[in-house]
């Protein structure tokens, strides 16, 4: 048996038409080709499918071919060569099982380029190959065709951004050099600036940051329209964190200026944390209260959510005590280490706050069970406790 096997490695057929693969049979392959041509007339895999049908008809009409001829289209996935090749292999196994013939099966592979031909070793491991045909679409080679092709490429926003932006940055090298010469700036500044722009653009495109930024902007816009308190509390928390960082650096600078010798790394960290931890705690409490408020307004409130600000306060007390215990003794800077008794008091207070808040709100949940969530899944434990 001769199997005509058109290969679509990146699964344009399945993604664009929804056709389930593998597609087995002449009429089924033709129907799939028509659907793909309707969905995307410019897709080269359309020509692969029709070429497979043409090869199938030629083989059946050839009087020298006395074997049975079959045609089946297989596809991969659009997730890299390894996964795509593996998917093609699995579909070929399905095709061979569906043919259910006792004859030896040999395949003629139809592709549209070198990328699809990377799967040939996978196919060859399952069925012998009689040949490989690459479909090349004939195009007019006049200026009108070249102009149309360029116009099509540049009309695509993705391609336009990929090609024109780096080209535009490179073309700015000469005018920037002229401006730098007029301002008596070194040429390294110009090339460094251009290199920086190209590097940032490459990272932006390579990491897909445009999708992340768009997602963040959409979330912020949705939050504004929905009246979420967290937008305000997160901004306030960020400001408090910045203030805390500045306070910590100022305290560290004062301690280093007042100390005649070099302060060890551990004590530097203790000075920074001791001066900034209260601001960080205020930021954590602010953001957690905003989140709790939004959950309450969305009717998803749970008593256990109120643990967050108490946990933040407990952690802050513990860090304040630990950092204070390791402070350097610099009277001129107003820093002195906490006593062991005060450290024990801070650790005990932090532990008690965390444990008591957990127990308190656990009891509150059992005494005052909440109603069902907006998504209908309800607090089953609360209802059971009420009963």
Short mmCIF file of N, CA, C and O in Angstrom, two decimals, residues 270-385:
data_model
loop_
_atom_site.label_atom_id
_atom_site.label_comp_id
_atom_site.label_asym_id
_atom_site.label_seq_id
_atom_site.Cartn_x
_atom_site.Cartn_y
_atom_site.Cartn_z
N UNK A 270 21.19 44.90 60.10
CA UNK A 270 20.35 45.12 61.27
C UNK A 270 19.92 46.58 61.37
O UNK A 270 18.77 46.89 61.69
N UNK A 271 20.86 47.50 61.10
CA UNK A 271 20.53 48.94 61.15
C UNK A 271 19.46 49.27 60.12
O UNK A 271 18.48 49.97 60.41
N UNK A 272 19.64 48.75 58.89
CA UNK A 272 18.68 49.04 57.83
C UNK A 272 17.29 48.49 58.17
O UNK A 272 16.28 49.19 58.05
N UNK A 273 17.23 47.23 58.60
CA UNK A 273 15.94 46.62 58.90
C UNK A 273 15.28 47.31 60.09
O UNK A 273 14.07 47.57 60.08
N UNK A 274 16.05 47.62 61.13
CA UNK A 274 15.48 48.22 62.32
C UNK A 274 14.86 49.59 62.03
O UNK A 274 13.84 49.96 62.63
N UNK A 275 15.46 50.33 61.09
CA UNK A 275 14.94 51.66 60.78
C UNK A 275 13.79 51.63 59.79
O UNK A 275 12.99 52.58 59.74
N UNK A 276 13.68 50.57 59.00
CA UNK A 276 12.67 50.56 57.93
C UNK A 276 11.53 49.59 58.17
O UNK A 276 10.52 49.64 57.45
N UNK A 277 11.64 48.70 59.17
CA UNK A 277 10.65 47.64 59.29
C UNK A 277 9.27 48.18 59.65
O UNK A 277 8.25 47.63 59.21
N UNK A 278 9.20 49.26 60.43
CA UNK A 278 7.88 49.78 60.79
C UNK A 278 7.16 50.36 59.57
O UNK A 278 5.92 50.25 59.45
N UNK A 279 7.93 50.94 58.63
CA UNK A 279 7.31 51.45 57.40
C UNK A 279 6.84 50.29 56.52
O UNK A 279 5.76 50.36 55.92
N UNK A 280 7.66 49.24 56.45
CA UNK A 280 7.25 48.07 55.67
C UNK A 280 6.01 47.42 56.29
O UNK A 280 5.12 46.95 55.58
N UNK A 281 5.95 47.38 57.63
CA UNK A 281 4.77 46.83 58.29
C UNK A 281 3.54 47.66 57.99
O UNK A 281 2.45 47.12 57.73
N UNK A 282 3.67 48.98 58.01
CA UNK A 282 2.54 49.85 57.67
C UNK A 282 2.08 49.61 56.24
O UNK A 282 0.88 49.58 55.95
N UNK A 283 3.05 49.38 55.33
CA UNK A 283 2.68 49.09 53.94
C UNK A 283 1.93 47.77 53.84
O UNK A 283 0.92 47.66 53.13
N UNK A 284 2.41 46.74 54.57
CA UNK A 284 1.73 45.45 54.53
C UNK A 284 0.34 45.50 55.11
O UNK A 284 -0.61 44.91 54.56
N UNK A 285 0.18 46.20 56.22
CA UNK A 285 -1.15 46.32 56.83
C UNK A 285 -2.10 47.08 55.90
O UNK A 285 -3.27 46.71 55.72
N UNK A 286 -1.61 48.16 55.29
CA UNK A 286 -2.44 48.95 54.39
C UNK A 286 -2.92 48.13 53.20
O UNK A 286 -4.12 48.13 52.86
N UNK A 287 -1.99 47.42 52.54
CA UNK A 287 -2.38 46.64 51.37
C UNK A 287 -3.32 45.48 51.74
O UNK A 287 -4.27 45.19 51.01
N UNK A 288 -3.07 44.83 52.88
CA UNK A 288 -3.93 43.72 53.28
C UNK A 288 -5.33 44.20 53.66
O UNK A 288 -6.34 43.54 53.34
N UNK A 289 -5.44 45.36 54.30
CA UNK A 289 -6.77 45.90 54.62
C UNK A 289 -7.53 46.25 53.34
O UNK A 289 -8.76 46.06 53.27
N UNK A 290 -6.82 46.77 52.35
CA UNK A 290 -7.48 47.05 51.08
C UNK A 290 -7.99 45.79 50.41
O UNK A 290 -9.11 45.75 49.88
N UNK A 291 -7.19 44.71 50.47
CA UNK A 291 -7.63 43.45 49.89
C UNK A 291 -8.83 42.88 50.63
O UNK A 291 -9.78 42.37 50.02
N UNK A 292 -8.81 42.96 51.96
CA UNK A 292 -9.94 42.47 52.75
C UNK A 292 -11.20 43.26 52.42
O UNK A 292 -12.30 42.71 52.31
N UNK A 293 -11.06 44.58 52.26
CA UNK A 293 -12.22 45.41 51.92
C UNK A 293 -12.81 45.01 50.58
O UNK A 293 -14.04 44.91 50.42
N UNK A 294 -11.95 44.77 49.57
CA UNK A 294 -12.45 44.36 48.26
C UNK A 294 -13.14 43.01 48.32
O UNK A 294 -14.16 42.80 47.65
N UNK A 295 -12.60 42.10 49.11
CA UNK A 295 -13.25 40.79 49.25
C UNK A 295 -14.63 40.94 49.90
O UNK A 295 -15.58 40.25 49.53
N UNK A 296 -14.73 41.84 50.86
CA UNK A 296 -16.03 42.06 51.52
C UNK A 296 -17.03 42.67 50.54
O UNK A 296 -18.19 42.24 50.48
N UNK A 297 -16.58 43.64 49.74
CA UNK A 297 -17.49 44.27 48.78
C UNK A 297 -17.91 43.30 47.69
O UNK A 297 -19.02 43.41 47.15
N UNK A 298 -17.04 42.35 47.36
CA UNK A 298 -17.37 41.35 46.34
C UNK A 298 -18.13 40.16 46.93
O UNK A 298 -18.37 39.18 46.21
N UNK A 299 -18.49 40.23 48.22
CA UNK A 299 -19.23 39.18 48.90
C UNK A 299 -18.47 37.86 48.92
O UNK A 299 -19.04 36.79 48.83
N UNK A 300 -17.13 37.97 49.02
CA UNK A 300 -16.30 36.78 49.17
C UNK A 300 -15.55 36.80 50.50
O UNK A 300 -14.55 36.11 50.68
N UNK A 301 -16.05 37.60 51.45
CA UNK A 301 -15.32 37.80 52.71
C UNK A 301 -15.33 36.53 53.55
O UNK A 301 -16.32 35.81 53.64
N UNK A 302 -14.19 36.25 54.18
CA UNK A 302 -14.05 35.19 55.16
C UNK A 302 -13.32 35.76 56.38
O UNK A 302 -12.42 36.60 56.23
N UNK A 303 -13.71 35.31 57.54
CA UNK A 303 -13.10 35.83 58.76
C UNK A 303 -11.59 35.62 58.76
O UNK A 303 -10.83 36.43 59.30
N UNK A 304 -11.14 34.53 58.16
CA UNK A 304 -9.70 34.23 58.19
C UNK A 304 -8.88 35.25 57.42
O UNK A 304 -7.68 35.38 57.64
N UNK A 305 -9.54 36.01 56.50
CA UNK A 305 -8.81 37.02 55.76
C UNK A 305 -8.25 38.11 56.68
O UNK A 305 -7.26 38.76 56.37
N UNK A 306 -8.93 38.32 57.83
CA UNK A 306 -8.47 39.35 58.76
C UNK A 306 -7.17 38.98 59.47
O UNK A 306 -6.60 39.79 60.19
N UNK A 307 -6.71 37.75 59.28
CA UNK A 307 -5.42 37.36 59.86
C UNK A 307 -4.27 38.13 59.24
O UNK A 307 -3.24 38.33 59.88
N UNK A 308 -4.41 38.54 57.97
CA UNK A 308 -3.29 39.12 57.23
C UNK A 308 -2.65 40.31 57.94
O UNK A 308 -1.43 40.32 58.16
N UNK A 309 -3.41 41.36 58.31
CA UNK A 309 -2.74 42.49 58.97
C UNK A 309 -2.10 42.10 60.30
O UNK A 309 -1.04 42.64 60.67
N UNK A 310 -2.69 41.17 61.04
CA UNK A 310 -2.10 40.74 62.31
C UNK A 310 -0.82 39.94 62.08
O UNK A 310 0.15 40.06 62.83
N UNK A 311 -0.80 39.13 61.02
CA UNK A 311 0.42 38.41 60.69
C UNK A 311 1.54 39.38 60.32
O UNK A 311 2.70 39.21 60.70
N UNK A 312 1.17 40.41 59.55
CA UNK A 312 2.18 41.41 59.16
C UNK A 312 2.74 42.10 60.40
O UNK A 312 3.95 42.29 60.54
N UNK A 313 1.86 42.48 61.33
CA UNK A 313 2.31 43.13 62.56
C UNK A 313 3.19 42.19 63.38
O UNK A 313 4.23 42.61 63.94
N UNK A 314 2.82 40.90 63.45
CA UNK A 314 3.62 39.94 64.21
C UNK A 314 5.02 39.78 63.60
O UNK A 314 6.03 39.77 64.32
N UNK A 315 5.08 39.65 62.28
CA UNK A 315 6.38 39.52 61.62
C UNK A 315 7.22 40.77 61.83
O UNK A 315 8.44 40.71 62.06
N UNK A 316 6.57 41.94 61.75
CA UNK A 316 7.30 43.19 61.93
C UNK A 316 7.88 43.28 63.34
O UNK A 316 9.03 43.73 63.54
N UNK A 317 7.11 42.87 64.36
CA UNK A 317 7.61 42.91 65.74
C UNK A 317 8.82 41.98 65.91
O UNK A 317 9.82 42.34 66.54
N UNK A 318 8.73 40.79 65.32
CA UNK A 318 9.85 39.84 65.42
C UNK A 318 11.09 40.40 64.73
O UNK A 318 12.21 40.36 65.28
N UNK A 319 10.94 40.95 63.52
CA UNK A 319 12.09 41.52 62.80
C UNK A 319 12.65 42.74 63.53
O UNK A 319 13.87 42.94 63.57
N UNK A 320 11.77 43.54 64.12
CA UNK A 320 12.23 44.71 64.87
C UNK A 320 13.08 44.27 66.06
O UNK A 320 14.13 44.86 66.35
N UNK A 321 12.61 43.23 66.78
CA UNK A 321 13.38 42.76 67.93
C UNK A 321 14.70 42.13 67.53
O UNK A 321 15.75 42.40 68.14
N UNK A 322 14.70 41.28 66.49
CA UNK A 322 15.93 40.63 66.06
C UNK A 322 16.95 41.64 65.54
O UNK A 322 18.14 41.57 65.89
N UNK A 323 16.49 42.57 64.69
CA UNK A 323 17.43 43.57 64.17
C UNK A 323 17.94 44.47 65.28
O UNK A 323 19.12 44.87 65.29
N UNK A 324 17.06 44.80 66.25
CA UNK A 324 17.51 45.63 67.37
C UNK A 324 18.55 44.93 68.23
O UNK A 324 19.46 45.57 68.77
N UNK A 325 18.45 43.63 68.37
CA UNK A 325 19.41 42.88 69.19
C UNK A 325 20.81 42.90 68.56
O UNK A 325 21.82 42.88 69.27
N UNK A 326 20.88 42.96 67.22
CA UNK A 326 22.17 42.94 66.53
C UNK A 326 22.66 44.33 66.13
O UNK A 326 23.62 44.44 65.35
N UNK A 327 22.00 45.39 66.62
CA UNK A 327 22.44 46.74 66.29
C UNK A 327 23.84 47.00 66.84
O UNK A 327 24.21 46.52 67.92
N UNK A 328 24.66 47.78 66.12
CA UNK A 328 25.97 48.16 66.66
C UNK A 328 25.81 49.20 67.76
O UNK A 328 24.86 50.00 67.76
N UNK A 329 26.71 49.18 68.68
CA UNK A 329 26.67 50.15 69.80
C UNK A 329 27.39 51.41 69.37
O UNK A 329 28.61 51.54 69.50
N UNK A 330 26.63 52.35 68.80
CA UNK A 330 27.19 53.62 68.32
C UNK A 330 26.41 54.75 68.98
O UNK A 330 25.40 55.23 68.45
N UNK A 331 26.83 55.21 70.15
CA UNK A 331 26.08 56.27 70.86
C UNK A 331 25.95 57.54 70.05
O UNK A 331 24.93 58.24 70.13
N UNK A 332 26.97 57.86 69.27
CA UNK A 332 26.91 59.11 68.49
C UNK A 332 25.81 59.07 67.45
O UNK A 332 25.27 60.11 67.06
N UNK A 333 25.47 57.88 66.99
CA UNK A 333 24.40 57.75 66.01
C UNK A 333 23.07 57.43 66.66
O UNK A 333 22.05 57.29 65.97
N UNK A 334 23.05 57.27 67.98
CA UNK A 334 21.81 56.97 68.69
C UNK A 334 21.36 55.54 68.54
O UNK A 334 20.18 55.23 68.71
N UNK A 335 22.27 54.63 68.21
CA UNK A 335 21.93 53.22 68.08
C UNK A 335 22.57 52.43 69.20
O UNK A 335 23.74 52.62 69.52
N UNK A 336 21.79 51.56 69.81
CA UNK A 336 22.28 50.68 70.87
C UNK A 336 21.51 49.38 70.78
O UNK A 336 20.30 49.39 70.51
N UNK A 337 22.15 48.24 70.96
CA UNK A 337 21.45 46.96 70.84
C UNK A 337 20.43 46.76 71.95
O UNK A 337 20.60 47.23 73.07
N UNK A 338 19.33 46.06 71.59
CA UNK A 338 18.33 45.72 72.59
C UNK A 338 18.87 44.64 73.53
O UNK A 338 19.71 43.82 73.14
N UNK A 339 18.35 44.66 74.72
CA UNK A 339 18.75 43.63 75.69
C UNK A 339 18.10 42.30 75.33
O UNK A 339 17.15 42.24 74.55
N UNK A 340 18.64 41.23 75.88
CA UNK A 340 18.10 39.91 75.63
C UNK A 340 16.66 39.79 76.13
O UNK A 340 15.83 39.11 75.52
N UNK A 341 16.35 40.48 77.24
CA UNK A 341 14.99 40.44 77.77
C UNK A 341 14.01 41.09 76.79
O UNK A 341 12.89 40.58 76.57
N UNK A 342 14.40 42.20 76.18
CA UNK A 342 13.51 42.86 75.23
C UNK A 342 13.36 42.03 73.95
O UNK A 342 12.29 42.03 73.33
N UNK A 343 14.43 41.35 73.55
CA UNK A 343 14.32 40.46 72.40
C UNK A 343 13.32 39.35 72.68
O UNK A 343 12.46 39.03 71.84
N UNK A 344 13.41 38.74 73.87
CA UNK A 344 12.46 37.69 74.24
C UNK A 344 11.04 38.23 74.27
O UNK A 344 10.08 37.55 73.85
N UNK A 345 10.88 39.46 74.76
CA UNK A 345 9.55 40.07 74.80
C UNK A 345 9.00 40.27 73.39
O UNK A 345 7.82 40.00 73.13
N UNK A 346 9.84 40.73 72.47
CA UNK A 346 9.39 40.94 71.09
C UNK A 346 9.02 39.63 70.43
O UNK A 346 7.98 39.52 69.75
N UNK A 347 9.83 38.59 70.60
CA UNK A 347 9.52 37.29 70.00
C UNK A 347 8.22 36.71 70.58
O UNK A 347 7.39 36.16 69.85
N UNK A 348 8.05 36.88 71.89
CA UNK A 348 6.83 36.36 72.52
C UNK A 348 5.60 37.13 72.03
O UNK A 348 4.55 36.53 71.74
N UNK A 349 5.74 38.45 71.93
CA UNK A 349 4.60 39.27 71.47
C UNK A 349 4.22 38.91 70.04
O UNK A 349 3.03 38.77 69.71
N UNK A 350 5.22 38.74 69.15
CA UNK A 350 4.92 38.38 67.77
C UNK A 350 4.23 37.03 67.67
O UNK A 350 3.26 36.85 66.92
N UNK A 351 4.71 36.07 68.47
CA UNK A 351 4.10 34.74 68.45
C UNK A 351 2.66 34.79 68.96
O UNK A 351 1.75 34.19 68.38
N UNK A 352 2.43 35.50 70.06
CA UNK A 352 1.08 35.59 70.63
C UNK A 352 0.11 36.26 69.68
O UNK A 352 -1.04 35.84 69.54
N UNK A 353 0.56 37.32 69.02
CA UNK A 353 -0.34 38.02 68.08
C UNK A 353 -0.75 37.08 66.96
O UNK A 353 -1.93 37.00 66.58
N UNK A 354 0.21 36.34 66.39
CA UNK A 354 -0.12 35.41 65.31
C UNK A 354 -1.05 34.31 65.75
O UNK A 354 -2.04 33.99 65.08
N UNK A 355 -0.76 33.69 66.91
CA UNK A 355 -1.57 32.56 67.38
C UNK A 355 -2.96 33.02 67.79
O UNK A 355 -3.98 32.41 67.43
N UNK A 356 -3.03 34.13 68.52
CA UNK A 356 -4.33 34.60 68.99
C UNK A 356 -5.23 35.06 67.84
O UNK A 356 -6.44 34.82 67.86
N UNK A 357 -4.64 35.71 66.82
CA UNK A 357 -5.46 36.13 65.68
C UNK A 357 -6.00 34.91 64.94
O UNK A 357 -7.16 34.88 64.52
N UNK A 358 -5.16 33.89 64.79
CA UNK A 358 -5.62 32.68 64.10
C UNK A 358 -6.77 32.02 64.85
O UNK A 358 -7.80 31.66 64.26
N UNK A 359 -6.61 31.85 66.16
CA UNK A 359 -7.66 31.22 66.95
C UNK A 359 -8.92 32.07 66.97
O UNK A 359 -10.04 31.56 66.86
N UNK A 360 -8.76 33.39 67.12
CA UNK A 360 -9.93 34.28 67.21
C UNK A 360 -10.79 34.20 65.96
O UNK A 360 -12.02 34.04 66.03
N UNK A 361 -10.17 34.29 64.80
CA UNK A 361 -10.95 34.31 63.56
C UNK A 361 -11.42 32.91 63.18
O UNK A 361 -12.41 32.77 62.46
N UNK A 362 -10.72 31.88 63.63
CA UNK A 362 -11.24 30.53 63.42
C UNK A 362 -12.53 30.33 64.22
O UNK A 362 -13.51 29.74 63.74
N UNK A 363 -12.54 30.82 65.48
CA UNK A 363 -13.76 30.74 66.29
C UNK A 363 -14.87 31.59 65.68
O UNK A 363 -16.04 31.18 65.64
N UNK A 364 -14.50 32.77 65.18
CA UNK A 364 -15.50 33.64 64.55
C UNK A 364 -16.13 32.97 63.35
O UNK A 364 -17.34 33.09 63.10
N UNK A 365 -15.33 32.22 62.56
CA UNK A 365 -15.90 31.53 61.39
C UNK A 365 -16.86 30.42 61.82
O UNK A 365 -17.84 30.15 61.13
N UNK A 366 -16.55 29.78 62.93
CA UNK A 366 -17.45 28.71 63.37
C UNK A 366 -18.74 29.27 63.99
O UNK A 366 -19.79 28.64 63.90
N UNK A 367 -18.64 30.42 64.61
CA UNK A 367 -19.83 31.03 65.22
C UNK A 367 -20.67 31.81 64.22
O UNK A 367 -21.89 31.87 64.34
N UNK A 368 -20.00 32.45 63.27
CA UNK A 368 -20.71 33.29 62.30
C UNK A 368 -20.35 32.81 60.89
O UNK A 368 -19.57 33.45 60.18
N UNK A 369 -20.90 31.67 60.47
CA UNK A 369 -20.57 31.14 59.13
C UNK A 369 -21.06 32.08 58.05
O UNK A 369 -22.10 32.73 58.18
N UNK A 370 -20.27 32.14 56.94
CA UNK A 370 -20.62 33.03 55.83
C UNK A 370 -21.58 32.34 54.90
O UNK A 370 -21.73 31.11 54.88
N UNK A 371 -22.27 33.17 54.09
CA UNK A 371 -23.18 32.63 53.09
C UNK A 371 -22.38 32.07 51.93
O UNK A 371 -21.16 32.18 51.88
N UNK A 372 -23.08 31.47 50.98
CA UNK A 372 -22.41 30.88 49.82
C UNK A 372 -21.68 31.94 49.03
O UNK A 372 -22.08 33.09 48.95
N UNK A 373 -20.56 31.53 48.38
CA UNK A 373 -19.81 32.43 47.54
C UNK A 373 -20.63 32.83 46.34
O UNK A 373 -21.63 32.21 45.99
N UNK A 374 -20.13 33.87 45.67
CA UNK A 374 -20.80 34.32 44.45
C UNK A 374 -20.75 33.26 43.36
O UNK A 374 -21.62 33.18 42.50
N UNK A 375 -19.71 32.38 43.41
CA UNK A 375 -19.63 31.33 42.42
C UNK A 375 -20.36 30.07 42.84
O UNK A 375 -20.32 29.05 42.16
N UNK A 376 -21.02 30.13 44.00
CA UNK A 376 -21.89 29.05 44.38
C UNK A 376 -21.26 27.92 45.13
O UNK A 376 -21.90 26.91 45.40
N UNK A 377 -19.95 28.06 45.53
CA UNK A 377 -19.33 26.92 46.18
C UNK A 377 -19.47 26.95 47.68
O UNK A 377 -19.16 26.01 48.36
N UNK A 378 -19.83 28.09 48.28
CA UNK A 378 -20.22 28.15 49.69
C UNK A 378 -19.18 27.73 50.67
O UNK A 378 -18.20 27.08 50.36
N UNK A 379 -19.35 28.09 51.94
CA UNK A 379 -18.46 27.68 53.01
C UNK A 379 -19.11 26.52 53.72
O UNK A 379 -19.87 26.67 54.66
N UNK A 380 -18.80 25.31 53.25
CA UNK A 380 -19.49 24.13 53.77
C UNK A 380 -19.13 23.86 55.23
O UNK A 380 -19.93 23.42 56.01
N UNK A 381 -17.88 24.18 55.57
CA UNK A 381 -17.48 23.93 56.94
C UNK A 381 -18.25 24.81 57.91
O UNK A 381 -18.68 24.38 58.99
N UNK A 382 -18.49 26.09 57.53
CA UNK A 382 -19.23 26.99 58.38
C UNK A 382 -20.66 26.51 58.58
O UNK A 382 -21.23 26.57 59.66
N UNK A 383 -21.27 26.01 57.45
CA UNK A 383 -22.66 25.56 57.57
C UNK A 383 -22.74 24.33 58.47
O UNK A 383 -23.64 24.20 59.29
N UNK A 384 -21.76 23.43 58.36
CA UNK A 384 -21.77 22.24 59.20
C UNK A 384 -21.61 22.59 60.66
O UNK A 384 -22.28 22.07 61.56
N UNK A 385 -20.72 23.59 60.92
CA UNK A 385 -20.53 24.02 62.31
C UNK A 385 -21.79 24.64 62.87
O UNK A 385 -22.11 24.47 64.07
#
